[in-house]
């Protein structure tokens, strides 16, 4: 099987949307990953975000580390700070629209850039919603917005953009970690912007392969929430970055946008009369009735030792 590459430039066209939806969904059934081109996020804006990230990561570590991630998932995390002691730096931009500039303790570098980051997040969210509509169409759900309606941009805790830097070093760190430990994502749809290849994906035949890095293409993968919700009609796939695939003396810069449903969304698998077996991921068995927030907290705590979130009142409408 060749790694799927799909042109989505006509995803808004009524005459082409269903055909694109079927191609995208088939790729996500087989691989859980695909490359998309014609995605309508301007290359110049992607490059500007990469340039900002590069400038920030080049600042002294002792300066960046003074502004750690807060409860809204906005802030910095240095290398070796997660449970797996992975060698990657990350700048997180979570929260609802407008939250970045209003965050106490944000690194001063980002205050003047906050509106650009927010605008980029908005474009990413719009693309995620289009992908979610594709899945509903291809699955022949009665409402094409079934998944999309649970992913409102201004609801819940918002979606997250994460700038990542795998630094080049003179020698491999002796921490016992990797560049990024193998895992599946917890949310719905992840958009990965790459400057260099390096991510390894577990292929349908069980082999680890390096995901392609093609100019002006976005690497897309699905998370456990959407996979479970779809009754495993859609696939969440293990992925990783190793020192074999990305040696210690090579730098790699990426950006990942994590599209997630409202944390109070209740996940009841869509099974069409069938029974789904055990869903096991990231060391957990996932059961029907779990909320998106509970699932995310479990996985984030496993990877990052993140604290459990405080309970929040249920909204007037719950998506099932």
Short mmCIF file of N, CA and C in Angstrom, two decimals, residues 200-278:
data_model
loop_
_atom_site.label_atom_id
_atom_site.label_comp_id
_atom_site.label_asym_id
_atom_site.label_seq_id
_atom_site.Cartn_x
_atom_site.Cartn_y
_atom_site.Cartn_z
N UNK A 200 7.34 8.42 12.35
CA UNK A 200 7.12 7.06 11.91
C UNK A 200 5.69 6.65 12.26
N UNK A 201 5.06 5.94 11.32
CA UNK A 201 3.66 5.54 11.44
C UNK A 201 3.57 4.02 11.32
N UNK A 202 2.73 3.41 12.12
CA UNK A 202 2.51 1.97 12.02
C UNK A 202 1.58 1.72 10.84
N UNK A 203 2.10 1.10 9.80
CA UNK A 203 1.35 0.91 8.56
C UNK A 203 0.30 -0.18 8.72
N UNK A 204 -0.65 -0.29 7.77
CA UNK A 204 -1.68 -1.33 7.86
C UNK A 204 -1.14 -2.75 7.93
N UNK A 205 0.05 -2.99 7.39
CA UNK A 205 0.62 -4.35 7.45
C UNK A 205 1.50 -4.57 8.67
N UNK A 206 1.53 -3.58 9.59
CA UNK A 206 2.24 -3.75 10.84
C UNK A 206 3.69 -3.32 10.85
N UNK A 207 4.15 -2.69 9.77
CA UNK A 207 5.53 -2.20 9.70
C UNK A 207 5.57 -0.72 10.07
N UNK A 208 6.66 -0.31 10.72
CA UNK A 208 6.88 1.12 10.96
C UNK A 208 7.48 1.73 9.71
N UNK A 209 6.82 2.79 9.19
CA UNK A 209 7.33 3.49 8.02
C UNK A 209 7.45 4.98 8.33
N UNK A 210 8.35 5.66 7.64
CA UNK A 210 8.49 7.10 7.84
C UNK A 210 7.42 7.81 7.00
N UNK A 211 6.61 8.64 7.65
CA UNK A 211 5.58 9.38 6.94
C UNK A 211 6.22 10.38 5.99
N UNK A 212 5.70 10.51 4.77
CA UNK A 212 6.28 11.46 3.82
C UNK A 212 6.16 12.91 4.29
N UNK A 213 7.10 13.71 3.87
CA UNK A 213 7.06 15.16 4.09
C UNK A 213 7.12 15.80 2.71
N UNK A 214 6.00 16.35 2.26
CA UNK A 214 5.87 16.91 0.91
C UNK A 214 5.48 18.37 1.03
N UNK A 215 6.14 19.21 0.27
CA UNK A 215 5.90 20.66 0.33
C UNK A 215 4.43 20.98 0.09
N UNK A 216 3.91 21.90 0.89
CA UNK A 216 2.53 22.39 0.80
C UNK A 216 1.48 21.32 1.11
N UNK A 217 1.88 20.22 1.72
CA UNK A 217 0.93 19.20 2.16
C UNK A 217 0.88 19.15 3.69
N UNK A 218 -0.27 18.80 4.21
CA UNK A 218 -0.46 18.63 5.65
C UNK A 218 -0.65 17.15 5.93
N UNK A 219 0.03 16.66 6.95
CA UNK A 219 -0.17 15.29 7.40
C UNK A 219 -1.32 15.27 8.40
N UNK A 220 -2.31 14.43 8.13
CA UNK A 220 -3.51 14.37 8.96
C UNK A 220 -3.60 12.99 9.62
N UNK A 221 -3.93 12.96 10.90
CA UNK A 221 -4.23 11.69 11.54
C UNK A 221 -5.38 11.84 12.53
N UNK A 222 -5.97 10.72 12.89
CA UNK A 222 -7.13 10.72 13.77
C UNK A 222 -6.75 10.27 15.17
N UNK A 223 -7.56 10.71 16.15
CA UNK A 223 -7.32 10.36 17.54
C UNK A 223 -8.32 9.35 18.06
N UNK A 224 -8.11 8.90 19.29
CA UNK A 224 -8.93 7.85 19.88
C UNK A 224 -10.38 8.26 20.08
N UNK A 225 -10.63 9.53 20.40
CA UNK A 225 -12.01 9.96 20.64
C UNK A 225 -12.87 9.72 19.39
N UNK A 226 -12.38 10.15 18.23
CA UNK A 226 -13.16 9.99 17.00
C UNK A 226 -13.20 8.53 16.56
N UNK A 227 -12.09 7.82 16.73
CA UNK A 227 -12.07 6.40 16.36
C UNK A 227 -13.08 5.61 17.18
N UNK A 228 -13.07 5.81 18.49
CA UNK A 228 -14.01 5.11 19.37
C UNK A 228 -15.44 5.51 19.07
N UNK A 229 -15.65 6.82 18.89
CA UNK A 229 -16.99 7.36 18.62
C UNK A 229 -17.56 6.77 17.33
N UNK A 230 -16.71 6.56 16.34
CA UNK A 230 -17.16 6.03 15.05
C UNK A 230 -17.34 4.51 15.09
N UNK A 231 -17.16 3.91 16.25
CA UNK A 231 -17.25 2.46 16.34
C UNK A 231 -16.11 1.77 15.62
N UNK A 232 -14.95 2.41 15.62
CA UNK A 232 -13.71 1.97 14.94
C UNK A 232 -13.89 1.93 13.42
N UNK A 233 -14.94 2.57 12.92
CA UNK A 233 -15.04 2.76 11.46
C UNK A 233 -13.85 3.58 10.97
N UNK A 234 -13.39 4.49 11.83
CA UNK A 234 -12.20 5.30 11.58
C UNK A 234 -11.10 4.85 12.53
N UNK A 235 -9.86 5.03 12.13
CA UNK A 235 -8.73 4.41 12.83
C UNK A 235 -7.81 5.45 13.46
N UNK A 236 -7.43 5.21 14.72
CA UNK A 236 -6.36 5.97 15.37
C UNK A 236 -5.11 5.11 15.33
N UNK A 237 -4.02 5.65 14.82
CA UNK A 237 -2.83 4.85 14.52
C UNK A 237 -1.65 5.26 15.40
N UNK A 238 -0.91 4.26 15.86
CA UNK A 238 0.31 4.52 16.61
C UNK A 238 1.33 5.26 15.75
N UNK A 239 2.03 6.21 16.37
CA UNK A 239 3.10 6.92 15.67
C UNK A 239 4.17 7.31 16.68
N UNK A 240 5.37 7.64 16.19
CA UNK A 240 6.50 7.89 17.07
C UNK A 240 7.58 8.63 16.31
N UNK A 241 8.58 9.12 17.04
CA UNK A 241 9.81 9.67 16.45
C UNK A 241 10.97 9.06 17.24
N UNK A 242 11.83 8.34 16.56
CA UNK A 242 12.94 7.65 17.22
C UNK A 242 14.27 8.31 16.88
N UNK A 243 15.30 7.98 17.66
CA UNK A 243 16.64 8.47 17.35
C UNK A 243 17.22 7.78 16.12
N UNK A 244 16.69 6.61 15.77
CA UNK A 244 17.12 5.97 14.53
C UNK A 244 16.56 6.73 13.33
N UNK A 245 15.29 7.12 13.42
CA UNK A 245 14.66 7.84 12.31
C UNK A 245 15.05 9.30 12.24
N UNK A 246 15.35 9.89 13.40
CA UNK A 246 15.78 11.29 13.48
C UNK A 246 16.98 11.34 14.42
N UNK A 247 18.19 11.17 13.89
CA UNK A 247 19.39 11.11 14.73
C UNK A 247 19.56 12.35 15.60
N UNK A 248 20.32 12.19 16.67
CA UNK A 248 20.48 13.27 17.65
C UNK A 248 21.09 14.54 17.07
N UNK A 249 21.85 14.41 15.96
CA UNK A 249 22.51 15.59 15.39
C UNK A 249 21.68 16.26 14.30
N UNK A 250 20.42 15.85 14.17
CA UNK A 250 19.53 16.46 13.18
C UNK A 250 18.36 17.16 13.88
N UNK A 251 18.07 18.37 13.43
CA UNK A 251 16.96 19.16 13.97
C UNK A 251 15.70 18.87 13.16
N UNK A 252 14.57 18.91 13.84
CA UNK A 252 13.28 18.79 13.15
C UNK A 252 12.28 19.71 13.80
N UNK A 253 11.58 20.50 12.98
CA UNK A 253 10.59 21.44 13.47
C UNK A 253 9.23 21.08 12.88
N UNK A 254 8.19 21.02 13.73
CA UNK A 254 6.84 20.73 13.27
C UNK A 254 5.85 21.61 14.03
N UNK A 255 4.61 21.60 13.57
CA UNK A 255 3.49 22.21 14.29
C UNK A 255 2.32 21.25 14.21
N UNK A 256 1.67 21.00 15.33
CA UNK A 256 0.52 20.11 15.37
C UNK A 256 -0.69 20.86 15.89
N UNK A 257 -1.79 20.77 15.16
CA UNK A 257 -3.05 21.34 15.63
C UNK A 257 -3.96 20.19 16.01
N UNK A 258 -4.42 20.18 17.26
CA UNK A 258 -5.23 19.09 17.77
C UNK A 258 -6.68 19.54 17.86
N UNK A 259 -7.51 19.03 16.97
CA UNK A 259 -8.93 19.33 16.98
C UNK A 259 -9.68 18.35 17.87
N UNK A 260 -10.35 18.84 18.89
CA UNK A 260 -11.04 17.99 19.85
C UNK A 260 -12.48 18.47 20.06
N UNK A 261 -13.34 17.52 20.38
CA UNK A 261 -14.73 17.86 20.68
C UNK A 261 -14.83 18.50 22.06
N UNK A 262 -15.98 19.10 22.34
CA UNK A 262 -16.25 19.67 23.66
C UNK A 262 -15.97 18.60 24.71
N UNK A 263 -15.31 18.93 25.81
CA UNK A 263 -14.93 17.92 26.80
C UNK A 263 -16.10 17.16 27.41
N UNK A 264 -17.31 17.73 27.37
CA UNK A 264 -18.47 17.04 27.93
C UNK A 264 -19.18 16.16 26.89
N UNK A 265 -18.64 16.07 25.70
CA UNK A 265 -19.21 15.19 24.68
C UNK A 265 -19.15 13.74 25.15
N UNK A 266 -20.27 13.08 25.16
CA UNK A 266 -20.34 11.68 25.59
C UNK A 266 -20.11 10.78 24.39
N UNK A 267 -19.17 9.86 24.51
CA UNK A 267 -18.79 9.00 23.39
C UNK A 267 -19.54 7.68 23.47
N UNK A 268 -20.57 7.56 22.64
CA UNK A 268 -21.31 6.32 22.45
C UNK A 268 -21.03 5.84 21.03
N UNK A 269 -20.34 4.72 20.86
CA UNK A 269 -19.94 4.29 19.51
C UNK A 269 -21.12 4.12 18.56
N UNK A 270 -20.92 4.58 17.33
CA UNK A 270 -21.91 4.42 16.27
C UNK A 270 -21.67 3.04 15.64
N UNK A 271 -22.57 2.10 15.89
CA UNK A 271 -22.29 0.73 15.50
C UNK A 271 -23.23 0.15 14.45
N UNK A 272 -24.34 0.79 14.17
CA UNK A 272 -25.29 0.30 13.15
C UNK A 272 -25.65 -1.16 13.39
N UNK A 273 -26.03 -1.48 14.62
CA UNK A 273 -26.50 -2.83 14.92
C UNK A 273 -25.42 -3.83 15.26
N UNK A 274 -24.14 -3.46 15.19
CA UNK A 274 -23.06 -4.38 15.51
C UNK A 274 -22.57 -4.14 16.93
N UNK A 275 -21.81 -5.08 17.42
CA UNK A 275 -21.22 -4.96 18.75
C UNK A 275 -19.73 -4.73 18.61
N UNK A 276 -19.21 -3.72 19.30
CA UNK A 276 -17.79 -3.43 19.23
C UNK A 276 -17.07 -4.12 20.38
N UNK A 277 -15.92 -4.70 20.08
CA UNK A 277 -15.12 -5.34 21.10
C UNK A 277 -14.39 -4.31 21.96
N UNK A 278 -13.50 -4.78 22.80
CA UNK A 278 -12.71 -3.91 23.67
C UNK A 278 -11.92 -2.90 22.85
#
